[in-house]
Amino acid sequence: MRKIKNIKARQILDSRGNPTVEVDVITNNNILGRASVPSGASKGENEAIELRDGNIEFLGNGVLKAVHNVNNIIAPELIGKSIMDQLYIDKLILNLDGTKNKRRLGSNAILGVSLAVTKAASKELNIPIYKYIGGIYAHLLPVPLINIINGGKHSDSSIVFQEFMIVPVGANTFFEAIQMGYKVYYKLKEILSKKGLSTNIGDEGGFSSNFNNIEDVLDNILESIHLSGYEPYDQIGIALDCAASEFYKKEKYNYSKFEKIQNNKEKIKKSRKEHVNYLSFLTKRYPIISIEDGMDQNDWDGWKLLTNELGKEIQLVGDDLFVTQVDKLNKGIKEKIANSILIKVNQVGTLTETIETISLAKKNKYNNIISHRSGDTEDSFIADLSVAFNIEQIKTGSVCRSERTSKYNQLLRIEELLGKNSYYSGLFLK
């Protein structure tokens, strides 16, 4: 029998230098499964609760309470249990917490254990994580949504939208997709340098420059695509993460918090209709194929407007809107809101719940996009998760910073391992 012999949690640091939880699960065969938990800066208000200490240490951001909960509450219940029964283990942990939003034990404590158990089980069977979770039909390599400009809460940039990404839909392999992204990223760096703009990078590896406005950002990205020798749309598209909940104030979309407005002719506080019209204008002018969190998480009327306007033309992704939770996604499906969902394991708390949300999205023909967080670690689990369920897209940052490239590197390894059985999903988005 393959059983859990010991569980040990500790506090480590994430990519922003903030504390986070790391968990070791050790089996009776001395197999180690280790998982670390990411953390977001821009968070949906309905995400599972990430437990923080709130004391003077680490400015209140310590996670020793969550570590204690793993070592003293969760571990004693799991020691001696079969490592192979993920569903049972996840349900046991959820019952120990007993709250809908994981506020008792903390989603960071719960998720660390859930993923570490999965990793230990795959090692016990000596098979890759993606095959252990997804089975023999796991073969699809996702299209990377490569972060190229950081704005919003992810940088000190003056731009209100949070992320601008390039999407190499025209690649033939994942290896080629990374090569294309690399070329455009460094061509953009060259362009920015020549214009005297900063090439410092934000939380997710994109450049954090002070552009004049959103169109200025998109013009520079489009220039970098052209100068790299690629065709917009056919080879490389653009994806936006507006993170609109961060600038929705008093039923207005306020562009003035970060963005510099030229000559005061542009209206800086837009109604939901004006905001939707602006997003529609951008999609007509630029090769935009995906918009994430285009509206505030509670502005369902706005989401209906946006979906009616663009839902048949491009990908509309709910992140803060759905927070990887079945009940939130069910509401979106019922009301025909958006057409895609961002999957973040720490928004919901266990692998089992994550899989349930992925399955619901697939059943209802909503696109899944596996995603990192802005405060991430070198743990590459989400790379395996994307392949396990043949998910067409992954969002894990830029082609620099090791906590971002660790996911890309793992996907390159998986593509090599799958060999002729691998398939790159770029054509899906064209």
Tab-separated table of C-alpha atoms in Angstrom, residues 167-331:
chain	number	residue	atom	x	y	z
A	167	VAL	CA	-0.478	34.935	-28.704
A	168	PRO	CA	1.584	32.885	-31.225
A	169	VAL	CA	-1.354	31.114	-32.863
A	170	GLY	CA	0.567	30.482	-36.081
A	171	ALA	CA	3.294	28.302	-34.559
A	172	ASN	CA	3.479	24.633	-35.453
A	173	THR	CA	4.885	23.485	-32.103
A	174	PHE	CA	5.108	24.817	-28.567
A	175	PHE	CA	8.867	25.172	-29.061
A	176	GLU	CA	8.247	27.427	-32.067
A	177	ALA	CA	5.628	29.406	-30.117
A	178	ILE	CA	8.175	30.269	-27.429
A	179	GLN	CA	10.706	31.184	-30.095
A	180	MET	CA	8.202	33.562	-31.721
A	181	GLY	CA	7.289	35.116	-28.376
A	182	TYR	CA	10.944	35.604	-27.501
A	183	LYS	CA	11.633	37.376	-30.783
A	184	VAL	CA	8.713	39.807	-30.438
A	185	TYR	CA	9.463	40.463	-26.748
A	186	TYR	CA	13.064	41.480	-27.429
A	187	LYS	CA	12.142	43.435	-30.532
A	188	LEU	CA	9.749	45.429	-28.353
A	189	LYS	CA	12.527	46.004	-25.833
A	190	GLU	CA	14.685	47.384	-28.648
A	191	ILE	CA	11.877	49.672	-29.824
A	192	LEU	CA	11.225	50.998	-26.317
A	193	SER	CA	14.922	51.648	-25.726
A	194	LYS	CA	15.212	53.634	-28.952
A	195	LYS	CA	12.236	55.757	-27.872
A	196	GLY	CA	13.785	56.439	-24.482
A	197	LEU	CA	11.144	54.451	-22.612
A	198	SER	CA	11.899	52.310	-19.592
A	199	THR	CA	12.460	48.599	-20.117
A	200	ASN	CA	12.073	47.734	-16.449
A	201	ILE	CA	9.762	44.784	-15.956
A	202	GLY	CA	6.645	44.294	-13.848
A	203	ASP	CA	5.458	41.418	-11.686
A	204	GLU	CA	4.898	39.036	-14.589
A	205	GLY	CA	7.907	39.950	-16.709
A	206	GLY	CA	6.265	42.390	-19.120
A	207	PHE	CA	7.795	45.817	-19.660
A	208	SER	CA	6.594	48.533	-17.302
A	209	SER	CA	6.903	51.656	-19.422
A	210	ASN	CA	4.996	54.921	-19.133
A	211	PHE	CA	3.041	55.022	-22.369
A	212	ASN	CA	0.700	57.846	-23.309
A	213	ASN	CA	-2.403	55.669	-23.411
A	214	ILE	CA	-3.663	52.183	-24.263
A	215	GLU	CA	-3.493	52.746	-28.008
A	216	ASP	CA	0.140	53.801	-27.641
A	217	VAL	CA	0.838	50.440	-25.970
A	218	LEU	CA	-0.904	48.536	-28.758
A	219	ASP	CA	0.839	50.543	-31.479
A	220	ASN	CA	4.226	49.605	-30.036
A	221	ILE	CA	3.272	45.932	-29.752
A	222	LEU	CA	2.000	45.914	-33.327
A	223	GLU	CA	5.249	47.503	-34.490
A	224	SER	CA	7.254	44.824	-32.696
A	225	ILE	CA	5.201	42.066	-34.371
A	226	HIS	CA	5.756	43.572	-37.828
A	227	LEU	CA	9.484	44.176	-37.287
A	228	SER	CA	9.879	40.593	-36.083
A	229	GLY	CA	8.619	39.423	-39.471
A	230	TYR	CA	5.257	38.037	-38.324
A	231	GLU	CA	1.747	38.650	-39.593
A	232	PRO	CA	-0.801	39.981	-37.082
A	233	TYR	CA	-3.805	37.659	-36.613
A	234	ASP	CA	-2.460	34.868	-38.831
A	235	GLN	CA	0.729	34.303	-36.841
A	236	ILE	CA	0.489	36.425	-33.701
A	237	GLY	CA	-2.594	37.859	-32.037
A	238	ILE	CA	-2.923	40.178	-29.047
A	239	ALA	CA	-4.706	39.420	-25.775
A	240	LEU	CA	-5.714	41.936	-23.101
A	241	ASP	CA	-6.384	41.556	-19.406
A	242	CYS	CA	-8.257	44.710	-18.472
A	243	ALA	CA	-8.714	43.706	-14.798
A	244	ALA	CA	-11.651	46.091	-14.955
A	245	SER	CA	-12.671	45.511	-11.334
A	246	GLU	CA	-9.584	47.488	-10.330
A	247	PHE	CA	-10.781	50.697	-12.010
A	248	TYR	CA	-14.567	50.400	-11.732
A	249	LYS	CA	-15.684	53.086	-9.287
A	250	LYS	CA	-19.211	54.350	-8.649
A	251	GLU	CA	-20.596	52.633	-11.763
A	252	LYS	CA	-17.954	54.245	-13.981
A	253	TYR	CA	-14.821	52.812	-15.589
A	254	ASN	CA	-12.240	55.330	-14.441
A	255	TYR	CA	-9.195	55.443	-16.725
A	256	SER	CA	-7.549	58.253	-14.751
A	257	LYS	CA	-6.063	56.258	-11.857
A	258	PHE	CA	-2.969	55.248	-13.799
A	259	GLU	CA	-3.273	56.592	-17.307
A	260	LYS	CA	-2.026	59.923	-18.608
A	261	ILE	CA	-4.747	61.544	-20.723
A	262	GLN	CA	-3.548	63.565	-23.681
A	263	ASN	CA	-4.898	67.094	-24.235
A	264	ASN	CA	-7.953	66.417	-22.046
A	265	LYS	CA	-10.104	65.504	-25.046
A	266	GLU	CA	-10.517	61.882	-24.023
A	267	LYS	CA	-13.242	61.149	-21.513
A	268	ILE	CA	-11.556	59.512	-18.529
A	269	LYS	CA	-14.666	58.232	-16.736
A	270	LYS	CA	-16.654	55.991	-19.031
A	271	SER	CA	-20.092	54.492	-18.574
A	272	ARG	CA	-20.363	50.735	-19.116
A	273	LYS	CA	-21.650	51.375	-22.631
A	274	GLU	CA	-18.796	53.766	-23.425
A	275	HIS	CA	-16.299	51.294	-22.012
A	276	VAL	CA	-17.750	48.470	-24.142
A	277	ASN	CA	-17.653	50.723	-27.200
A	278	TYR	CA	-13.999	51.481	-26.521
A	279	LEU	CA	-13.112	47.787	-26.257
A	280	SER	CA	-15.024	47.171	-29.479
A	281	PHE	CA	-13.085	49.992	-31.144
A	282	LEU	CA	-9.783	48.448	-30.042
A	283	THR	CA	-10.693	45.025	-31.463
A	284	LYS	CA	-11.478	46.597	-34.834
A	285	ARG	CA	-8.224	48.544	-34.945
A	286	TYR	CA	-5.812	45.927	-33.553
A	287	PRO	CA	-5.385	42.130	-33.904
A	288	ILE	CA	-7.011	41.466	-30.505
A	289	ILE	CA	-8.312	37.915	-30.171
A	290	SER	CA	-8.964	37.753	-26.411
A	291	ILE	CA	-10.104	40.113	-23.643
A	292	GLU	CA	-9.997	39.019	-20.003
A	293	ASP	CA	-12.037	40.706	-17.272
A	294	GLY	CA	-13.290	43.346	-19.661
A	295	MET	CA	-15.947	44.363	-17.128
A	296	ASP	CA	-16.129	44.566	-13.329
A	297	GLN	CA	-16.780	41.285	-11.504
A	298	ASN	CA	-20.178	42.527	-10.274
A	299	ASP	CA	-21.230	44.425	-13.388
A	300	TRP	CA	-23.335	41.664	-14.919
A	301	ASP	CA	-25.254	44.146	-17.059
A	302	GLY	CA	-21.926	45.332	-18.427
A	303	TRP	CA	-20.844	41.761	-19.113
A	304	LYS	CA	-24.064	41.182	-21.050
A	305	LEU	CA	-23.381	44.260	-23.148
A	306	LEU	CA	-19.808	43.161	-23.814
A	307	THR	CA	-20.820	39.577	-24.636
A	308	ASN	CA	-23.530	40.757	-27.025
A	309	GLU	CA	-21.070	43.118	-28.682
A	310	LEU	CA	-17.985	40.887	-29.000
A	311	GLY	CA	-18.840	37.374	-27.808
A	312	LYS	CA	-19.194	35.942	-31.308
A	313	GLU	CA	-16.005	37.599	-32.560
A	314	ILE	CA	-13.332	37.099	-29.893
A	315	GLN	CA	-12.608	35.254	-26.672
A	316	LEU	CA	-14.114	36.928	-23.580
A	317	VAL	CA	-12.520	35.545	-20.427
A	318	GLY	CA	-13.953	35.626	-16.908
A	319	ASP	CA	-11.346	35.649	-14.138
A	320	ASP	CA	-12.578	37.748	-11.203
A	321	LEU	CA	-16.043	37.063	-12.615
A	322	PHE	CA	-15.867	33.270	-12.159
A	323	VAL	CA	-12.924	32.766	-9.735
A	324	THR	CA	-12.576	29.111	-10.872
A	325	GLN	CA	-15.755	28.165	-9.012
A	326	VAL	CA	-18.577	25.977	-10.290
A	327	ASP	CA	-21.440	28.090	-8.924
A	328	LYS	CA	-20.070	31.301	-10.447
A	329	LEU	CA	-19.459	29.640	-13.814
A	330	ASN	CA	-22.949	28.095	-13.743
A	331	LYS	CA	-24.438	31.564	-13.351
